Coordinates of C-alpha atoms in Angstrom, one line a residue:
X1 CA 102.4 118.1 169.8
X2 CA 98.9 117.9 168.2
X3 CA 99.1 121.3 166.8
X4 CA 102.1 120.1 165.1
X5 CA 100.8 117.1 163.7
X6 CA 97.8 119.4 162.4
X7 CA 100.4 121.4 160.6
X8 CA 102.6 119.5 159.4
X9 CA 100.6 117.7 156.4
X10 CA 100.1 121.7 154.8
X11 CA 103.5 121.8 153.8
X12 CA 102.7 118.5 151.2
X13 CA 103.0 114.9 151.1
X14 CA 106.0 113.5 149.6
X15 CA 104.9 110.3 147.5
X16 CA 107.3 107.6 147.1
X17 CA 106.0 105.7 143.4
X18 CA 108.1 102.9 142.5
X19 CA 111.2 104.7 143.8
X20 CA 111.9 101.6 146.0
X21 CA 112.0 99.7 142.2
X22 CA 114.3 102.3 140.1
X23 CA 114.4 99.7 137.6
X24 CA 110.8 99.3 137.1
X25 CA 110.5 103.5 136.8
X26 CA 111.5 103.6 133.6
X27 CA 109.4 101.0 131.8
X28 CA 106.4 101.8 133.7
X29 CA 106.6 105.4 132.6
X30 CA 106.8 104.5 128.7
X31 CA 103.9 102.1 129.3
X32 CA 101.7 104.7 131.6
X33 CA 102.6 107.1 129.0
X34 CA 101.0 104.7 125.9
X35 CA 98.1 103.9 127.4
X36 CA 97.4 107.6 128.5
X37 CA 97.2 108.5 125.1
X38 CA 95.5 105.6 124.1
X39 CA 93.0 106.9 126.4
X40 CA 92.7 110.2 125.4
X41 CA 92.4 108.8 121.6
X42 CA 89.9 106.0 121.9
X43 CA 87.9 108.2 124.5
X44 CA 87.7 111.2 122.3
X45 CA 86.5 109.8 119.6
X46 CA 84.1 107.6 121.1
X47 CA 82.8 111.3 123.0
X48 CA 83.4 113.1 119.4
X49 CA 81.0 110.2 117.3
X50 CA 78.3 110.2 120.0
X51 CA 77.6 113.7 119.4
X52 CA 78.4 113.9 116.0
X53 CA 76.6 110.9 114.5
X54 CA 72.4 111.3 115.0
X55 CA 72.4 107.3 114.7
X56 CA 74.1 107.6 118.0
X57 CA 72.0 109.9 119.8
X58 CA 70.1 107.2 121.8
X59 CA 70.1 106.3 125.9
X60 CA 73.1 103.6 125.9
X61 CA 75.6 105.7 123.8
X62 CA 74.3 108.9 126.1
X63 CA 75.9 106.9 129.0
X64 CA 78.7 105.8 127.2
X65 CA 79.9 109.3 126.5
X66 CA 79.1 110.2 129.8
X67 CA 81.4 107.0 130.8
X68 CA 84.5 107.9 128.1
X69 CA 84.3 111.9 129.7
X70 CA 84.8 110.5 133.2
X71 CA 87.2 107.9 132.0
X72 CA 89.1 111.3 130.5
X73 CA 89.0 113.4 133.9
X74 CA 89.9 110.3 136.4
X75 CA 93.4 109.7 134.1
X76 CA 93.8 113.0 134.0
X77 CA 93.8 113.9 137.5
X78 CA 96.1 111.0 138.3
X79 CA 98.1 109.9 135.5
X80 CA 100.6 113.1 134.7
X81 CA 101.5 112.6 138.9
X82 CA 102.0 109.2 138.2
X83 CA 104.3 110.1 135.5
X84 CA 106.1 113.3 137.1
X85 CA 106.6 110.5 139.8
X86 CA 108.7 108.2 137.8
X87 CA 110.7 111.2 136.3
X88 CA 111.0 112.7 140.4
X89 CA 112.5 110.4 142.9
X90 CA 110.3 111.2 145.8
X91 CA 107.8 114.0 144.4
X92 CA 106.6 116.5 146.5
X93 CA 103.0 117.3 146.2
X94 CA 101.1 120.1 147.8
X95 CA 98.3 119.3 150.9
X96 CA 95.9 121.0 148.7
X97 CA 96.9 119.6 145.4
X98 CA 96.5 116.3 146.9
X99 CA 93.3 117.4 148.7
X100 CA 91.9 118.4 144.9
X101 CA 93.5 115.1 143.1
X102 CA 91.8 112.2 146.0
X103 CA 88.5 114.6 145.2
X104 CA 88.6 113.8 142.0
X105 CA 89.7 110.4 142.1
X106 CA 87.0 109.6 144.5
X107 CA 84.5 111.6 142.5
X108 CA 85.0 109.8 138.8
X109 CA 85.1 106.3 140.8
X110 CA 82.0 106.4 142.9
X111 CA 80.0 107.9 140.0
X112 CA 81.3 105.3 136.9
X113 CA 80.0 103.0 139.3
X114 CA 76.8 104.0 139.1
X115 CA 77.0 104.7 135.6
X116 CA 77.5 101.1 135.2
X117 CA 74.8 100.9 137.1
X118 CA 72.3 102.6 134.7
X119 CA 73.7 101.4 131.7
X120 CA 72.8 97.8 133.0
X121 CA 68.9 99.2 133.7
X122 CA 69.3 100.4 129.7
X123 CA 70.2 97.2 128.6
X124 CA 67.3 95.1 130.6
X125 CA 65.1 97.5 129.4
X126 CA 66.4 97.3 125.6
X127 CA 66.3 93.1 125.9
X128 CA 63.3 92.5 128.5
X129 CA 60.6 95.2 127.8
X130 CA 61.7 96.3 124.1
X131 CA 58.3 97.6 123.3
X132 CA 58.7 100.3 126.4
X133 CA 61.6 101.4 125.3
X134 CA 61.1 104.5 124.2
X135 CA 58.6 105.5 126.9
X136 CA 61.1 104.2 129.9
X137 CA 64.5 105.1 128.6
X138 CA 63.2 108.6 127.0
X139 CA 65.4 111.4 127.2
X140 CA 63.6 113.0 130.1
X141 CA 64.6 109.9 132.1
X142 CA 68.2 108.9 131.1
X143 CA 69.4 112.3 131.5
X144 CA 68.3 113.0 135.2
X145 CA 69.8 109.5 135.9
X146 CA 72.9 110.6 134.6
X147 CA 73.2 113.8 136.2
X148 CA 72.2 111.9 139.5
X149 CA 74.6 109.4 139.2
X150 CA 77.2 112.7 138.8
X151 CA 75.7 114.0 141.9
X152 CA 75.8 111.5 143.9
X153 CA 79.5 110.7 143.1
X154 CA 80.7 114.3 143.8
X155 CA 78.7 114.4 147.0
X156 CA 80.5 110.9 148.7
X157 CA 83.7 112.5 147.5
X158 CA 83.4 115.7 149.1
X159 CA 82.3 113.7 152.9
X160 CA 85.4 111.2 152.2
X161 CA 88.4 113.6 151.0
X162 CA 86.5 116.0 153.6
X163 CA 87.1 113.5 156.1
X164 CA 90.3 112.3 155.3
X165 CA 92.3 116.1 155.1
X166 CA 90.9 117.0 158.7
X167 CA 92.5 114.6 160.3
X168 CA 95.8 115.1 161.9
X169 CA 98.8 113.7 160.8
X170 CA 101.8 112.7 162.3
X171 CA 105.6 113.9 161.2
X172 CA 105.4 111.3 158.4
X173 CA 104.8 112.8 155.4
X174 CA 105.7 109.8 153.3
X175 CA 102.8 108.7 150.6
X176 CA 103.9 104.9 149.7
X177 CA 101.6 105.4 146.4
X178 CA 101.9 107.6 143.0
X179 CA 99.3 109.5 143.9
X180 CA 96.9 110.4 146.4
X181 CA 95.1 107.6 147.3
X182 CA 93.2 107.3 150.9
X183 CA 93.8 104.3 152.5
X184 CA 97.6 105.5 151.6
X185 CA 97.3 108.5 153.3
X186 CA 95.2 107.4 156.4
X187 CA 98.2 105.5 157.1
X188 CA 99.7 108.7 158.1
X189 CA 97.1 109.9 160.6
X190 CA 97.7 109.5 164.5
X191 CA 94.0 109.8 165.2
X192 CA 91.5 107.4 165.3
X193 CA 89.9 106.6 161.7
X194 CA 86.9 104.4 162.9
X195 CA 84.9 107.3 161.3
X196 CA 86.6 107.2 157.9
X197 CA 86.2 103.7 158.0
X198 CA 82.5 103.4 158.6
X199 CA 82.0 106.1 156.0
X200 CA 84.0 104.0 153.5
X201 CA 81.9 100.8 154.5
X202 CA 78.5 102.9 154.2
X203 CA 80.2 104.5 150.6
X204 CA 81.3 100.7 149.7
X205 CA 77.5 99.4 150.4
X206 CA 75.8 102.7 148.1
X207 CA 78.4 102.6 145.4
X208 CA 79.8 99.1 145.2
X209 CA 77.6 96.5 146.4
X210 CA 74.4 97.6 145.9
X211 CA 75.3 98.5 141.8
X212 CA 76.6 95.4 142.0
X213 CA 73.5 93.5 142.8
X214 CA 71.7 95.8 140.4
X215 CA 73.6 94.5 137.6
X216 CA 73.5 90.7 138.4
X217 CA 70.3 90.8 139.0
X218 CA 69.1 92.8 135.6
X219 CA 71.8 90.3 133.7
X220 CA 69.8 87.3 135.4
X221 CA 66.7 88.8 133.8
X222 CA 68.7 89.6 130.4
X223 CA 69.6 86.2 130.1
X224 CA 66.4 84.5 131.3
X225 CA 65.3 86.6 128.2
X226 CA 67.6 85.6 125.7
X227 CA 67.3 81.8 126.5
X228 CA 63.6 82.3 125.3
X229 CA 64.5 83.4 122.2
X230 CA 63.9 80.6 119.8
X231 CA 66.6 80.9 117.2
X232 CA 70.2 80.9 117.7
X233 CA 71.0 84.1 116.0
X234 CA 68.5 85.4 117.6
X235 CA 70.2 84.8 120.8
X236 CA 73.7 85.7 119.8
X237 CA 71.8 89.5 118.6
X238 CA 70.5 89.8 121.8
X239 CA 73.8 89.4 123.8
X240 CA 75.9 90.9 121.5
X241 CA 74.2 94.0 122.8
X242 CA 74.9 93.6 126.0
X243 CA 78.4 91.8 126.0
X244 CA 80.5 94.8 125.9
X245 CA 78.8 96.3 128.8
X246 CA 79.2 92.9 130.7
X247 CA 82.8 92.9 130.0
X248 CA 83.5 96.2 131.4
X249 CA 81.2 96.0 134.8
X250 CA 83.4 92.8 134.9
X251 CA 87.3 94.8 134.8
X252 CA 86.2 97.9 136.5
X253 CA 84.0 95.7 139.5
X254 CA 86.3 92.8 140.0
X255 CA 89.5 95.4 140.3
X256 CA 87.8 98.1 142.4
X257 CA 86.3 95.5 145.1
X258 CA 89.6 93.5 145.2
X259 CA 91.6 97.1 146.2
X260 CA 88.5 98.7 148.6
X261 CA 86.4 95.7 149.4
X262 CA 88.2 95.5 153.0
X263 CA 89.0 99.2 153.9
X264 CA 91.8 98.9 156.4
X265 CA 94.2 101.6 157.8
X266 CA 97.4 100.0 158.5
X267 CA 99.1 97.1 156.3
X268 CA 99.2 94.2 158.1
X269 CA 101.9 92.7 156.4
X270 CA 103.8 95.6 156.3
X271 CA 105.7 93.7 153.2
X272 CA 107.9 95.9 150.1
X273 CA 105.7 92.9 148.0
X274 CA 102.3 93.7 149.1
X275 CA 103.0 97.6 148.9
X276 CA 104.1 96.8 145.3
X277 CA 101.2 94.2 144.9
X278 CA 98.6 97.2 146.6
X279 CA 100.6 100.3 144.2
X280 CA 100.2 97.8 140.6
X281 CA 96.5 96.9 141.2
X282 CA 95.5 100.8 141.7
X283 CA 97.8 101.3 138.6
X284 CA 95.8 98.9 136.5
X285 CA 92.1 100.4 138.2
X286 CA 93.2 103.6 137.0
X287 CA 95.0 103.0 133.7
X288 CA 94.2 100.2 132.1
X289 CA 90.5 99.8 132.9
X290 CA 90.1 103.3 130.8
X291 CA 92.0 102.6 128.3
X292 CA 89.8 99.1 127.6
X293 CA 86.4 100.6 127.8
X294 CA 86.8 102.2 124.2
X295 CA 88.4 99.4 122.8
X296 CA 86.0 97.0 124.4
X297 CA 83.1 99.2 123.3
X298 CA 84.6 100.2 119.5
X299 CA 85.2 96.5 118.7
X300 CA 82.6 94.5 119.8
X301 CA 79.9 97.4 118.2
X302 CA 78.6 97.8 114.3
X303 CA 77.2 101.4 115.1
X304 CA 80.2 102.7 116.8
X305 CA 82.8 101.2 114.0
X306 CA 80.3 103.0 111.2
X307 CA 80.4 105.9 113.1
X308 CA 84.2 106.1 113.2
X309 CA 84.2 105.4 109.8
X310 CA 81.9 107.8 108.2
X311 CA 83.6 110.4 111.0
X312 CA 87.5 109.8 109.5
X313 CA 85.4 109.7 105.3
X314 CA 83.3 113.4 106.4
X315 CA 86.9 114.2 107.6
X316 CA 88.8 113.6 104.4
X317 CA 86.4 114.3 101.9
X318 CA 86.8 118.0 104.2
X319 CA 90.5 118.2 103.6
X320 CA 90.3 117.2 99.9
X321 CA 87.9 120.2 99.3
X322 CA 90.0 122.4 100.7

């Protein structure tokens, strides 16, 4: 029996979607569908400008592109399953396709976390010290802590998926999500997770609390600034700089701690409205969070607009040439 329940998840997962909801399939696909592109688009460009533009070539918009390239590889590596899903009542996916997609998953999460993180530190810095600037966010700094924050994300994801896909599972094959996900498919193993789930605690201490705290407390600091500042437009220049971050640790933080806050292996409920409740909020983690960062960031920022602009003139003054 156990060497049949080691076996068994090799021959793939079978993920269920909305297929309990045929009538939702349909609009849910047109809407994924949008906001995919969306991403692509508004990620892209904002990739495309911060290279392009030397006015751009500075610590924050480093991260951001760093931020809109991960934003690009996490939809990627979930979104056309989500969609084949709507189109394929109960898709089959491969154990090692769905090995390689929760690797992913995990890896793009964990490090836009602490991403987040950094850009926070580039903002005190900017507001707090401005006169250090240059010496504390030069490039020899903000590019290790970029490719750190990288590391360390692919690292946790290779111990959790590692984790997960050596377990054994029993004859269920059944995924009640569009994708991958793990507490989804830890719901399948007939083993004893207590190991997963201390690794996820540990993982939710290094990549969600403790960036958390990170941020409030450099935003307590930013704003302690700020109020100093004498003159009222002088306060609303200073937080303008900031506000666009603060608005995205605010979507991606409040969604990810509401859906892995509590890791938990079995659903206690066991409801068709909580698995509906649990399968939307993921959807809107891994949709809809990427597809506001660009807007967030493109409308709330001067340099970024100008960029775009004198991007699409370069680029039409090109065509009419030729």
């Amino acid at each position: 029996m156990a060497q049949s329940n080691q076996t068994s998840p090799v021959m793939g997962f079978i993920l269920l979607g909305l297929s309990a909801h045929p009538k939702l399939e349909k609009t849910f696909f047109v809407l994924i569908l949008l906001m995919y592109l969306v991403i692509l688009l508004g990620n892209g460009v904002l990739i495309l400008v911060t290279i392009l533009d030397s006015r751009l070539h500075t610590p924050m918009y480093f991260f951001l592109g760093n931020l809109s390239f991960l934003d690009i590889c996490y939809t990627t590596s979930s979104v056309p399953l989500i969609l084949d899903s709507f189109l394929t009542p109960r898709k089959t996916i491969p154990f090692s396709a769905c090995a390689v997609q929760m690797f992913l998953s995990f890896a793009m999460g964990a490090t836009e976390c602490l991403l987040l993180g950094m850009m926070a530190f580039d903002r005190y810095v900017a507001i707090c010290n401005p006169l250090r600037y240059p010496v504390v966010m030069s490039k020899a700094a903000y590019v290790p802590m970029a490719a750190s924050s990288w590391a360390a994300g692919i690292t946790n994801s290779v111990v959790q998926t590692s984790q997960a896909m050596r377990l054994p599972f029993c004859g269920d094959n059944v995924i009640n999500h569009f994708t991958c996900e793990i507490l989804a498919v830890l719901k399948l193993v007939c083993a004893d997770i207590s190991i997963n789930v201390i690794s996820m605690v540990v993982a939710n201490i290094i990549f969600l609390a403790i960036p958390v705290l990170f941020i409030f407390v450099s935003y307590v600091f930013i704003l302690i600034t700020i109020l100093k500042i004498p003159s009222a437009e002088g306060r609303r220049k200073a937080f303008s700089t900031c506000s666009a971050h603060l608005t995205v640790v605010v979507v991606f933080y409040g969604t990810i701690l509401f859906m892995y806050g509590k890791p938990k292996s079995k659903d206690p409920l066991g409801a068709d409205k909580q698995d509906l409740s649990d399968k939307l909020i993921s959807l809107f983690y891994g949709v809809v969070t990427p597809m506001l960062n660009p807007i967030i960031y493109s409308l709330r920022n001067k340099d970024v607009k100008a960029a775009v602009r004198t991007l699409v003139t370069q680029k039409q003054f090109i065509e009419s040439m030729s």
